[in-house]
Coordinates of C-alpha atoms in Angstrom, one line a residue:
Chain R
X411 CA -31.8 54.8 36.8
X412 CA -29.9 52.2 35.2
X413 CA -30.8 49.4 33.4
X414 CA -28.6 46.7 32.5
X415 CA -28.8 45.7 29.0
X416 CA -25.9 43.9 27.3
X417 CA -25.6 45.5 24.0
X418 CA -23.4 48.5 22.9
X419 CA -25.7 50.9 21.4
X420 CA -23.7 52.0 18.1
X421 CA -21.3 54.5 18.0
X422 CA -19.3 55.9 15.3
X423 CA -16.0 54.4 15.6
X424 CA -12.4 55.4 14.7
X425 CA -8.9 53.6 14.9
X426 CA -6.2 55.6 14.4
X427 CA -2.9 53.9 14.1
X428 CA -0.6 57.1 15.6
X429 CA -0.7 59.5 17.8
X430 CA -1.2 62.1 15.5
X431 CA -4.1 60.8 14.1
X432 CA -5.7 59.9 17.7
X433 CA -5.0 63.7 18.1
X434 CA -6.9 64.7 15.1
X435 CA -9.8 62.5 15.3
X436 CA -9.8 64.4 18.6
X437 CA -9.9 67.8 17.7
X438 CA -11.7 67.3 15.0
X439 CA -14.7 65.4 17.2
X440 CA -15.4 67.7 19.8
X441 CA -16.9 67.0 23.6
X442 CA -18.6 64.2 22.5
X443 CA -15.8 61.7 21.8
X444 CA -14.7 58.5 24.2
X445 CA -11.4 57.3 24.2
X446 CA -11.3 53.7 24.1
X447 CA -8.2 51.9 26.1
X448 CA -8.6 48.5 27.6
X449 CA -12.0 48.8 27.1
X450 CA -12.7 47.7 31.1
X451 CA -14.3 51.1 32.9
X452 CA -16.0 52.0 29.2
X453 CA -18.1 49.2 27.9
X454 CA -19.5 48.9 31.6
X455 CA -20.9 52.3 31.0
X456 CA -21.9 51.8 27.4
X457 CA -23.7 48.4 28.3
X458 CA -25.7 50.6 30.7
X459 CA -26.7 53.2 27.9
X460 CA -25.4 55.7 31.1
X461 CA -22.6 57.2 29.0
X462 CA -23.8 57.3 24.9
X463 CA -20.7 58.7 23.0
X464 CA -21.3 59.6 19.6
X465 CA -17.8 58.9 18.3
X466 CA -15.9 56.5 20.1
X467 CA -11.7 56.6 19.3
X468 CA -10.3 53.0 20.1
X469 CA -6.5 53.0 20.7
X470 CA -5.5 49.1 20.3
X471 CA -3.8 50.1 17.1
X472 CA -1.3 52.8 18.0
X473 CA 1.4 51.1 18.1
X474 CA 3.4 53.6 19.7
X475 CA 1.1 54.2 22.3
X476 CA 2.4 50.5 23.7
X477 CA 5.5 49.4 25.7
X478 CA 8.1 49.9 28.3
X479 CA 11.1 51.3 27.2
X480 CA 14.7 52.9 29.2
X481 CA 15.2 56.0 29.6
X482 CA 18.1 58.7 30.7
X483 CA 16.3 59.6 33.7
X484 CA 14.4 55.8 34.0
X485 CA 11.4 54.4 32.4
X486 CA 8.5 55.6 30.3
X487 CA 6.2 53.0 29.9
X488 CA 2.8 53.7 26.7
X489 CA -0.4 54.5 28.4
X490 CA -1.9 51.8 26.2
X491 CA 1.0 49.2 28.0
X492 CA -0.9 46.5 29.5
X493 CA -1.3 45.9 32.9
X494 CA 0.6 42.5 32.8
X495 CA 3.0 44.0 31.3
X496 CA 3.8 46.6 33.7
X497 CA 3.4 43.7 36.6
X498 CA 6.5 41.5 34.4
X499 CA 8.4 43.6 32.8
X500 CA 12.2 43.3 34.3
X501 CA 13.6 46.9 34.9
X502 CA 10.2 47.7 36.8
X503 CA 10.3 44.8 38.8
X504 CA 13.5 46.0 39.6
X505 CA 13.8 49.2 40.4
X506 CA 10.0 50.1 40.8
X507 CA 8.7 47.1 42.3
X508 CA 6.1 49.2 44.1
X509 CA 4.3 49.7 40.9
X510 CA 4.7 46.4 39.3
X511 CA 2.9 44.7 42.7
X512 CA 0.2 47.4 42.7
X513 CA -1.0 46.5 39.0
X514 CA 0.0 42.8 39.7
X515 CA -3.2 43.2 42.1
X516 CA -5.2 44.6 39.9
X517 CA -8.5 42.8 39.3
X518 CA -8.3 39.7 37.4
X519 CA -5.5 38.2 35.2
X520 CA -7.9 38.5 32.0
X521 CA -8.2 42.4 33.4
X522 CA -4.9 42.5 34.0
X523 CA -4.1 41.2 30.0
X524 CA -6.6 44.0 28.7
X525 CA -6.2 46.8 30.7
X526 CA -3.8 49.2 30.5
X527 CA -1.9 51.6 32.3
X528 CA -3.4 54.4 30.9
X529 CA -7.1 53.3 31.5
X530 CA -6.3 52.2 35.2
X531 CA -5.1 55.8 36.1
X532 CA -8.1 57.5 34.3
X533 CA -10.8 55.4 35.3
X534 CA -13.7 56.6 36.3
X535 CA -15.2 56.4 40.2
X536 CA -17.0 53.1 41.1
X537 CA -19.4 55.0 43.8
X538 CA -22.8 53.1 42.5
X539 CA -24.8 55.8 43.0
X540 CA -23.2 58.1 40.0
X541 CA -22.4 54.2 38.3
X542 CA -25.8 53.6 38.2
X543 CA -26.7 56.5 36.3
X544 CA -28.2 58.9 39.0
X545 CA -28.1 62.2 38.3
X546 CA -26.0 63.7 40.8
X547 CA -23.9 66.3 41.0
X548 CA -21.0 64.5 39.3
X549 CA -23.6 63.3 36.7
X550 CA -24.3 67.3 36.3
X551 CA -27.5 67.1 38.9
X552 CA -27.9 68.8 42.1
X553 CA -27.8 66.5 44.6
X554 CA -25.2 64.0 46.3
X555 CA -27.4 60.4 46.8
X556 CA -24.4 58.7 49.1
X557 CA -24.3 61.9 51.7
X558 CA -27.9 61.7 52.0
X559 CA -29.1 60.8 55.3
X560 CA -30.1 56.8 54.7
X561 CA -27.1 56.7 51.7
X562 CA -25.3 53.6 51.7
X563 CA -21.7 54.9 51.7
X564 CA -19.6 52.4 53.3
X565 CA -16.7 52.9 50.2
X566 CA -16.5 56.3 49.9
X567 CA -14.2 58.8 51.4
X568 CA -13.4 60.1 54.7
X569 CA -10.8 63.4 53.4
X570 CA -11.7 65.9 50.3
X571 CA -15.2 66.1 50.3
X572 CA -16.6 69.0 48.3
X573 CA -20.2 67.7 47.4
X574 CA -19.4 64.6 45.9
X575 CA -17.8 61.8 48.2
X576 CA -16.9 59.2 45.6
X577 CA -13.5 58.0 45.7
X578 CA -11.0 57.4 43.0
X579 CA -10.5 53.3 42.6
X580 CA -6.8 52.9 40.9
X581 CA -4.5 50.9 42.3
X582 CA -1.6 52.2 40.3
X583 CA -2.3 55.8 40.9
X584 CA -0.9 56.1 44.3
X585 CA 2.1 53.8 43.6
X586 CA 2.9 56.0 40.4
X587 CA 2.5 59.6 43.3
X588 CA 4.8 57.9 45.2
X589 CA 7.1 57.0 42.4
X590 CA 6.8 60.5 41.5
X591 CA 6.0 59.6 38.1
X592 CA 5.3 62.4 35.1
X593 CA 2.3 62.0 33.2
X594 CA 2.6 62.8 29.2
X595 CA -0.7 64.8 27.9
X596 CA -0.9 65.4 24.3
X597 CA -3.4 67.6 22.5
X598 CA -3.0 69.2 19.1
X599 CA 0.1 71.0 18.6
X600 CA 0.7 70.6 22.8
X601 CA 2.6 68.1 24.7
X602 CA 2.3 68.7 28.7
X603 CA 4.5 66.9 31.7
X604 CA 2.3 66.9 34.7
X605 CA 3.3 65.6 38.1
X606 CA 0.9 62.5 38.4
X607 CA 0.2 64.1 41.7
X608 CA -1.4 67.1 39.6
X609 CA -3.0 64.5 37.3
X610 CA -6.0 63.6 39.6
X611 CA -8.5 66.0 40.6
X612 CA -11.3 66.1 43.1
X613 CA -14.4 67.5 43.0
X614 CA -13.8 71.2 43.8
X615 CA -11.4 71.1 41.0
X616 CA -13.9 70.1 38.7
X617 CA -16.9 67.5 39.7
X618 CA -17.5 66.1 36.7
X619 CA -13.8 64.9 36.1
X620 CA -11.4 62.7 38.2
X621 CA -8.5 63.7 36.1
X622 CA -7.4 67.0 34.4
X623 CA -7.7 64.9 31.1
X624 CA -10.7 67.1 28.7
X625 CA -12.0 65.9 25.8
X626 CA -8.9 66.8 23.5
X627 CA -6.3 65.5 25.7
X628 CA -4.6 62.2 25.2
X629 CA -2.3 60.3 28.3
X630 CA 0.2 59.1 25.8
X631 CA 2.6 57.9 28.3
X632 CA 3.7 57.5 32.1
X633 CA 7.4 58.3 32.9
X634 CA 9.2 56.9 36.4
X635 CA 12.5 59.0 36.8
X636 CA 15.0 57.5 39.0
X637 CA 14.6 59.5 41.7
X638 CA 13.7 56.4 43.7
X639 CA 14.9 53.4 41.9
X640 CA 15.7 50.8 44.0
X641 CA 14.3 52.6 47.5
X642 CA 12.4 50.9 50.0
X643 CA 8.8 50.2 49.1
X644 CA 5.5 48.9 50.6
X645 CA 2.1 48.0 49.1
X646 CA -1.1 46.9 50.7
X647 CA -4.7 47.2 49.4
X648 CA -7.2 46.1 51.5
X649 CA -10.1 44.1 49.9
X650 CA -13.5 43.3 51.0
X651 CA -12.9 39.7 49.5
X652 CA -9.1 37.8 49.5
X653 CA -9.1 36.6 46.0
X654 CA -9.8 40.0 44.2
X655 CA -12.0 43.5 44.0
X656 CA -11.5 47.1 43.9
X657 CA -9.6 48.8 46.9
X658 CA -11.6 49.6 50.5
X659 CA -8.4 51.7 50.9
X660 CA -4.8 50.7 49.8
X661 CA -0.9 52.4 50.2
X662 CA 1.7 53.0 48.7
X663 CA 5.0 54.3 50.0
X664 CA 8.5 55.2 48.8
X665 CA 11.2 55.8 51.4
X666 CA 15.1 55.9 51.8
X667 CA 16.8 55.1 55.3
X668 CA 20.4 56.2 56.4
X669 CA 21.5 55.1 59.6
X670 CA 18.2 53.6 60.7
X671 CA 16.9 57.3 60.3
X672 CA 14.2 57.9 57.5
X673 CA 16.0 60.6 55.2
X674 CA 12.9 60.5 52.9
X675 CA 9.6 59.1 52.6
X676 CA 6.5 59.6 50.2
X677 CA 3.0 58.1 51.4
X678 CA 0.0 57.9 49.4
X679 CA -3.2 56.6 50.0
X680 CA -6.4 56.0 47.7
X681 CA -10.0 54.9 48.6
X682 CA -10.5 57.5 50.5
X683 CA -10.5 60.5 48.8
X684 CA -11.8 61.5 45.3
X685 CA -8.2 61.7 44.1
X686 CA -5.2 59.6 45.3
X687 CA -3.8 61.5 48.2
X688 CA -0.5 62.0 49.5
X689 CA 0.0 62.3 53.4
X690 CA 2.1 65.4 53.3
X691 CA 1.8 66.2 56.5
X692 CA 3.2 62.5 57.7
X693 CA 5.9 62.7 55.5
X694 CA 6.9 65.8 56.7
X695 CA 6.6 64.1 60.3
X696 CA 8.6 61.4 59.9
X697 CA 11.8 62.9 57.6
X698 CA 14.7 63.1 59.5
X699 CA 12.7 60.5 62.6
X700 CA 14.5 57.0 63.6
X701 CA 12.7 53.8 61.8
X702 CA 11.2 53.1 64.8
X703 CA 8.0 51.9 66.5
X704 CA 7.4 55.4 67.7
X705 CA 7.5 57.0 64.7
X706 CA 5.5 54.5 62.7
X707 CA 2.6 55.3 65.8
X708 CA 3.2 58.8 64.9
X709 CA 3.0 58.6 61.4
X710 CA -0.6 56.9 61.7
X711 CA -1.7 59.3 64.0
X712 CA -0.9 62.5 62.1
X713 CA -2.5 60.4 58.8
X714 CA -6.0 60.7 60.6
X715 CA -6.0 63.7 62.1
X716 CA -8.4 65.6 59.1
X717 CA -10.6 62.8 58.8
X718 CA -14.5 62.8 58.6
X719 CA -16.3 59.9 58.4
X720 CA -19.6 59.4 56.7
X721 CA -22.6 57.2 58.2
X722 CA -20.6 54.0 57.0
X723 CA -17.7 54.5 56.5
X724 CA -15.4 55.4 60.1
X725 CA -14.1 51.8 60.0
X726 CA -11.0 54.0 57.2
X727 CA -10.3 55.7 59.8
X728 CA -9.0 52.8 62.1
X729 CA -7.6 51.4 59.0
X730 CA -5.9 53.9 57.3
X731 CA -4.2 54.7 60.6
X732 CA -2.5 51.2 60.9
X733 CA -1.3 50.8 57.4
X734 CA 0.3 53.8 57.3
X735 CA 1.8 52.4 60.6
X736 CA 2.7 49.0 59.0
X737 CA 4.0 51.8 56.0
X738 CA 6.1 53.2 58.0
X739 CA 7.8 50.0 60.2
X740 CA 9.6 49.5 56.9
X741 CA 9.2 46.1 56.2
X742 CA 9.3 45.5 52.2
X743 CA 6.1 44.9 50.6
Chain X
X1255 CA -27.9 62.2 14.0
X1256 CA -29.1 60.5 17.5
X1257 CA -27.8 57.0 18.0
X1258 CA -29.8 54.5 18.3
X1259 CA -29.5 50.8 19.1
X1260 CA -32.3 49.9 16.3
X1261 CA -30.2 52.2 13.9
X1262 CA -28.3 49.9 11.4
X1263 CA -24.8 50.5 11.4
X1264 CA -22.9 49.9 8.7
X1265 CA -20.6 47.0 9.1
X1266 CA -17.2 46.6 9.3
X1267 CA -14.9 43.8 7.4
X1268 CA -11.8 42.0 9.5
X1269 CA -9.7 39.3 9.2
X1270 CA -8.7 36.9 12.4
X1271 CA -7.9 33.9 13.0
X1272 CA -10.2 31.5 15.2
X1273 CA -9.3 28.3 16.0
X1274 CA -6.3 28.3 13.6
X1275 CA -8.4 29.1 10.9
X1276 CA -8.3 32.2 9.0
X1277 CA -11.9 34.2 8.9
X1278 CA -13.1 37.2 6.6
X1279 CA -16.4 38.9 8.5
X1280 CA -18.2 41.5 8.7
X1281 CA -19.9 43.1 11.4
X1282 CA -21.0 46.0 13.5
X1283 CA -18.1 48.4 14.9
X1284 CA -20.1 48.1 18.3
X1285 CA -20.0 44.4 18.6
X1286 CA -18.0 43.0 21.1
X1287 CA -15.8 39.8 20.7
X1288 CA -18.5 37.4 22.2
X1289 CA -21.2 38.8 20.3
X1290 CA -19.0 38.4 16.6
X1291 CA -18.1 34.6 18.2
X1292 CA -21.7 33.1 18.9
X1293 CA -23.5 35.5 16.4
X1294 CA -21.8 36.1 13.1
X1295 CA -19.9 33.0 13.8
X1296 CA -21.8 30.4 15.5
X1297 CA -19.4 29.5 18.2
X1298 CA -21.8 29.6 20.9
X1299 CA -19.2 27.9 23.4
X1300 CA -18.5 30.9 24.5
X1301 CA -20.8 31.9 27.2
X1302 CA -22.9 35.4 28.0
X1303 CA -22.2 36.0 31.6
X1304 CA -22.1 39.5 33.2
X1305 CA -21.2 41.1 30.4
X1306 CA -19.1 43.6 33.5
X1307 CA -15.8 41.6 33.6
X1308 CA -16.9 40.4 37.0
X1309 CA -17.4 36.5 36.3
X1310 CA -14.9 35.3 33.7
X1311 CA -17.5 33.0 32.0
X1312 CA -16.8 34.3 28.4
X1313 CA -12.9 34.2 28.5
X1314 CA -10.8 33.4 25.2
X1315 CA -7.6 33.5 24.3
X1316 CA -6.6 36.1 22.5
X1317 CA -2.7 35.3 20.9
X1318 CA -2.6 32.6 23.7
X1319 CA -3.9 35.3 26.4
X1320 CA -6.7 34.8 28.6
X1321 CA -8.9 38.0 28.0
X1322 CA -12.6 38.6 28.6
X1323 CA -14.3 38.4 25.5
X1324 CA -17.5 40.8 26.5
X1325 CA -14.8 43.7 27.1
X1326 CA -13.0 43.3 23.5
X1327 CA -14.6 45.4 20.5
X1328 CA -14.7 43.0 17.5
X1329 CA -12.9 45.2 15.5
X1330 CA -10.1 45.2 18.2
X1331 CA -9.1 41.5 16.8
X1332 CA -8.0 41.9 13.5
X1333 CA -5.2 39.8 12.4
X1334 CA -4.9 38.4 15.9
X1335 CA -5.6 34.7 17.2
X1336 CA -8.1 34.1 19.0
X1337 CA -8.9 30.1 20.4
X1338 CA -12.1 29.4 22.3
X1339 CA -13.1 26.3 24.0
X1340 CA -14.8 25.0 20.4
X1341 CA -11.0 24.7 19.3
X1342 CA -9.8 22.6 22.4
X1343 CA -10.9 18.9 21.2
X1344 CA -8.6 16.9 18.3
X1345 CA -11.8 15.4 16.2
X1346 CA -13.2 13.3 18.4
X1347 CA -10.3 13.7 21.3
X1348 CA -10.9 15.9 24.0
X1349 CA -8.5 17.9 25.5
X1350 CA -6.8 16.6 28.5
X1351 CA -8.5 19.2 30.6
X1352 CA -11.5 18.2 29.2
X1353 CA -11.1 14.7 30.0
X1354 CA -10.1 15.7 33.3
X1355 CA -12.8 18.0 34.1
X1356 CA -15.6 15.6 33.0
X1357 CA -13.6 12.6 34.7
X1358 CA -13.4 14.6 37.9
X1359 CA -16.9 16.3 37.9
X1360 CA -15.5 19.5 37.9
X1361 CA -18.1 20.4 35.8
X1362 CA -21.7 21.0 37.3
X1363 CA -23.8 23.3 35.6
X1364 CA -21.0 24.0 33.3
X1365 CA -22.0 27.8 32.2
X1366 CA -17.9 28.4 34.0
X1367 CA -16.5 25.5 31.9
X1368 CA -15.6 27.3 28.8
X1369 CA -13.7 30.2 30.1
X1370 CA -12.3 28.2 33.0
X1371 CA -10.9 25.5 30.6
X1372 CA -9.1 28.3 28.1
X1373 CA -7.9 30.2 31.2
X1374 CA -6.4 27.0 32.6
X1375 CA -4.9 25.9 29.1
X1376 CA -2.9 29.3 28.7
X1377 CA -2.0 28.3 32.6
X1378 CA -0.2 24.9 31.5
X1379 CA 1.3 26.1 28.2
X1380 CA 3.2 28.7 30.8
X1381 CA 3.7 26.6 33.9
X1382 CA 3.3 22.9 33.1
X1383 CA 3.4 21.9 36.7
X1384 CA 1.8 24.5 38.7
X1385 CA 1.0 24.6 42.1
X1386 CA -2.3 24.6 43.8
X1387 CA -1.8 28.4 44.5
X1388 CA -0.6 29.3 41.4
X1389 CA -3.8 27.3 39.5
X1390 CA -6.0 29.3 42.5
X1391 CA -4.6 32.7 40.9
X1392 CA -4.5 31.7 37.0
X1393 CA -8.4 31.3 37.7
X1394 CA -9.2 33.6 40.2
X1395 CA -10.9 35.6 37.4
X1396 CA -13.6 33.0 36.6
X1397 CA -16.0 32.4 39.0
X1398 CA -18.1 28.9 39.6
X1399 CA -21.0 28.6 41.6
X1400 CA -21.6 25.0 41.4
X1401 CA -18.3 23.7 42.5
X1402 CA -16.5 24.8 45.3
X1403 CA -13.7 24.9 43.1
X1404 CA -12.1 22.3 44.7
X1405 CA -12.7 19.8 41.6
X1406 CA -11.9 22.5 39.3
X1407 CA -8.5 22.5 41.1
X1408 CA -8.1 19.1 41.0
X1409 CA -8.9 18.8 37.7
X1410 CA -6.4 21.1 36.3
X1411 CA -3.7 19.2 38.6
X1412 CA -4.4 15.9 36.9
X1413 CA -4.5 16.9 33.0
X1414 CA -1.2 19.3 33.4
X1415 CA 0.3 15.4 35.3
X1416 CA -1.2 13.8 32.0
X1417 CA 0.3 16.8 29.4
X1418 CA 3.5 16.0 31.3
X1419 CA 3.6 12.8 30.1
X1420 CA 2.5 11.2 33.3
X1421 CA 0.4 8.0 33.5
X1422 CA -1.4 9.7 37.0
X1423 CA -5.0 8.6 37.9
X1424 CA -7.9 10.9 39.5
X1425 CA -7.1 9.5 43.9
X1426 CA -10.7 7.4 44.2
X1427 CA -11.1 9.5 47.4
X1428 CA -11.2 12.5 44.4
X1429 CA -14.5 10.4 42.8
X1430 CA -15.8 8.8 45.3
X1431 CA -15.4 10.5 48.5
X1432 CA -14.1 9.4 51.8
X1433 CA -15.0 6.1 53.0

């Protein structure tokens, strides 16, 4: 069990001022090596002494790791970009305007001047159980403490289940899925492009992990092509309190309209599942359908239909069914 | 070799600026901002809150950005400029949030104060007439439990009318209630 303390134990520490040293200092440091973003999701866990990295690699001084630049094909914005940033910055407000609303609602504006992109899309799950350091099975123990019979699990998820039940809390990760943006993943001598919808893994995938990020790996940057600049976009995050907090549930959606007919349309929800998920199925349903009332009903509907609440939880059901509704009337976020 | 909080670890020299002036320290790698602030050097204006990012209490400005100061590594800040609210007065002039926030009692307890009065200052170098939404979001990331917020609000209105140049007075339903 936790107990909050409010000193950093020491760490080794390393600032690397390129990529290619970040990338060394990796390799050379093994499982036991943090990296260090905006600082936000880590120093919570290192003030708790639940997470105790030996080495710690802190990324405020690769330069190159920072900003939002054009490209051929759209945008690539540094996974060390801060979340301001991303909220301000001209071409992305835009063209992608779903993802500079998204991390405009992230948090705080102090949050938002510190964390990065990066950092928001590989943060770890909030579900206080596992955040309070006990050891389930996503802490490498046997047992899940918020599917247990008196469990208070009024946040956690109503699709993908697979032992755990924590959900992924980014706000920027399902805008970026709908965006179909491609994540950059460096590792020694490796560069991958990965689909951001690849990017985030549940817990059958691997429990301990809510991204496909090992130790090794560094998100050097995020890149938006153009498939759908400029397309008609909605955003809504639904928050226990109006001024700010993590996501109950949120939505983000991407869709192009001919003729008052939907031609194409991405929907992505997070909050309730341990990875951003995209509502295949109701996109499927609705390509080709008039913008209509109907079809926003159906949408919903079909958004729902694999959906198992826990004890506390069957007021997402309900409410993911009406935003993707309100997703899908195509009113502008 | 098993880390240990009691472990001595070796410290670390920077450069920054605080307050305008420049500072050479050293410190531990693992101290945050607030911790190199009150502790290595004595600017205890800054306050401890939740040490989570939750309350705001121990926002500075960091190259004239509000960030919290418990999330920052020490080590993060070299060669950047950091103010905290230690840097606000002229001598023996306060700031005219200051004034304003002690005029207006928008000050109880006062453990929000610091951070709220930085976060509001980068507000009014950005937008020096905001509106009462706008001041609601600039400080929605600093939480007061004293207040209501309402003379926080009010205060903020007042100094950004008196930075502007404006000869405007506190309304005396502001300090003294309705009648």
């Amino acid at each position: 069990m936790a107990v909050i303390r409010d000193m950093i134990p020491a760490f080794e520490l390393f600032q690397p001022t390129s990529v290619d040293d970040a990338l060394s200092l990796l390799a050379q440091h093994g499982d036991d090596t943090w990296v260090l973003a905006g600082g936000l999701d880590s120093f919570d866990w290192f003030k708790d002494r639940i997470k105790r990295p030996k080495v710690v690699v802190e990324l405020s001084g690769v330069e190159e790791l920072k900003g939002i630049r054009s490209t051929e094909d759209g945008v690539e914005i540094g996974a060390m970009t801060t979340l301001t940033e991303v909220a301000t910055n001209s071409e992305i407000l835009a063209n992608y305007g779903l993802l500079a609303k998204a991390a405009s609602q992230v948090a705080t504006p102090q949050i938002r001047n510190q964390g990065t992109l990066g950092g928001n899309v590989s943060q770890d799950t909030r579900c206080w159980y596992y955040r309070g350091g006990w050891p389930c099975y996503r802490a490498g123990g046997n047992i899940c403490y918020a599917s247990a019979p008196q469990a208070m699990n009024r946040e956690h998820c109503i699709f993908g289940a697979d032992r755990c039940v924590a959900v992924n809390p980014s706000d920027t990760a399902p805008t970026l899925i709908a965006l179909d943006a491609k994540m950059i993943v460096k590792r020694a001598n490796r560069e991958r492009v990965i689909d951001a919808e690849d990017f985030f893994i549940g817990p059958g995938t691997d429990i301990t992990r809510m991204t496909v990020l090992r130790p090794g790996d560094l998100l050097t940057s995020i890149r938006i092509p153009a498939t759908w600049a400029g397309a008609s976009f909605y955003w809504e995050k639904v928050e226990d309190r109006k001024s700010w907090d993590f996501a109950l549930v949120s939505v983000a959606r991407a869709m192009r309209v001919s003729n008052g007919s939907i031609t194409e349309a991405r929907v992505v929800v997070n909050g309730v599942a341990p990875y951003p998920m995209r509502l295949d199925a109701v996109e499927a349903a609705v390509r080709g359908r008039p913008l209509s009332e109907e079809t926003a009903q159906m949408g919903g509907e079909v958004a729902i239909r694999r959906a198992k609440a826990l004890r506390h939880n069957d007021y997402k059901l309900p409410l993911i069914r009406n935003l993707v509704r309100r997703a899908l009337r195509g009113r502008p976020a | 070799m098993e880390n240990s909080p009691n472990r001595p670890a070796g410290k670390v020299p920077i450069s920054l600026i605080v307050n305008g002036e420049h500072t050479e320290i050293a410190f531990a790698p693992h101290k945050t901002l607030l911790e190199v602030l009150r502790e290595d050097l004595g600017l205890t204006g800054t306050k401890h809150g939740c040490e989570l990012g939750e309350c705001g209490t121990c926002a500075v400005l960091m190259d004239g950005q509000p960030v919290l100061s418990c999330l920052v590594l020490g080590v993060a800040c070299s060669g950047r400029s950091i103010s905290t609210v230690e840097g606000m007065a002229d001598g023996p002039t306060l700031h005219p949030l200051q004034k304003a926030f002690a005029d207006l009692g928008a000050a109880q307890c006062g453990y929000c104060t610091p951070g709220l009065l930085l976060t509001a200052e980068a507000l009014l170098l950005d937008n020096p007439s905001p509106t009462r939404q706008a001041i609601k979001e600039a400080l929605a990331g600093n939480l007061c439990r004293c207040t209501g917020y309402i003379k926080i609000y009010e205060a903020v209105e007042l100094a950004a009318a008196w930075m502007r140049g404006e000869s405007a007075e506190p309304a005396r339903e502001i300090l003294y209630g309705q009648r």
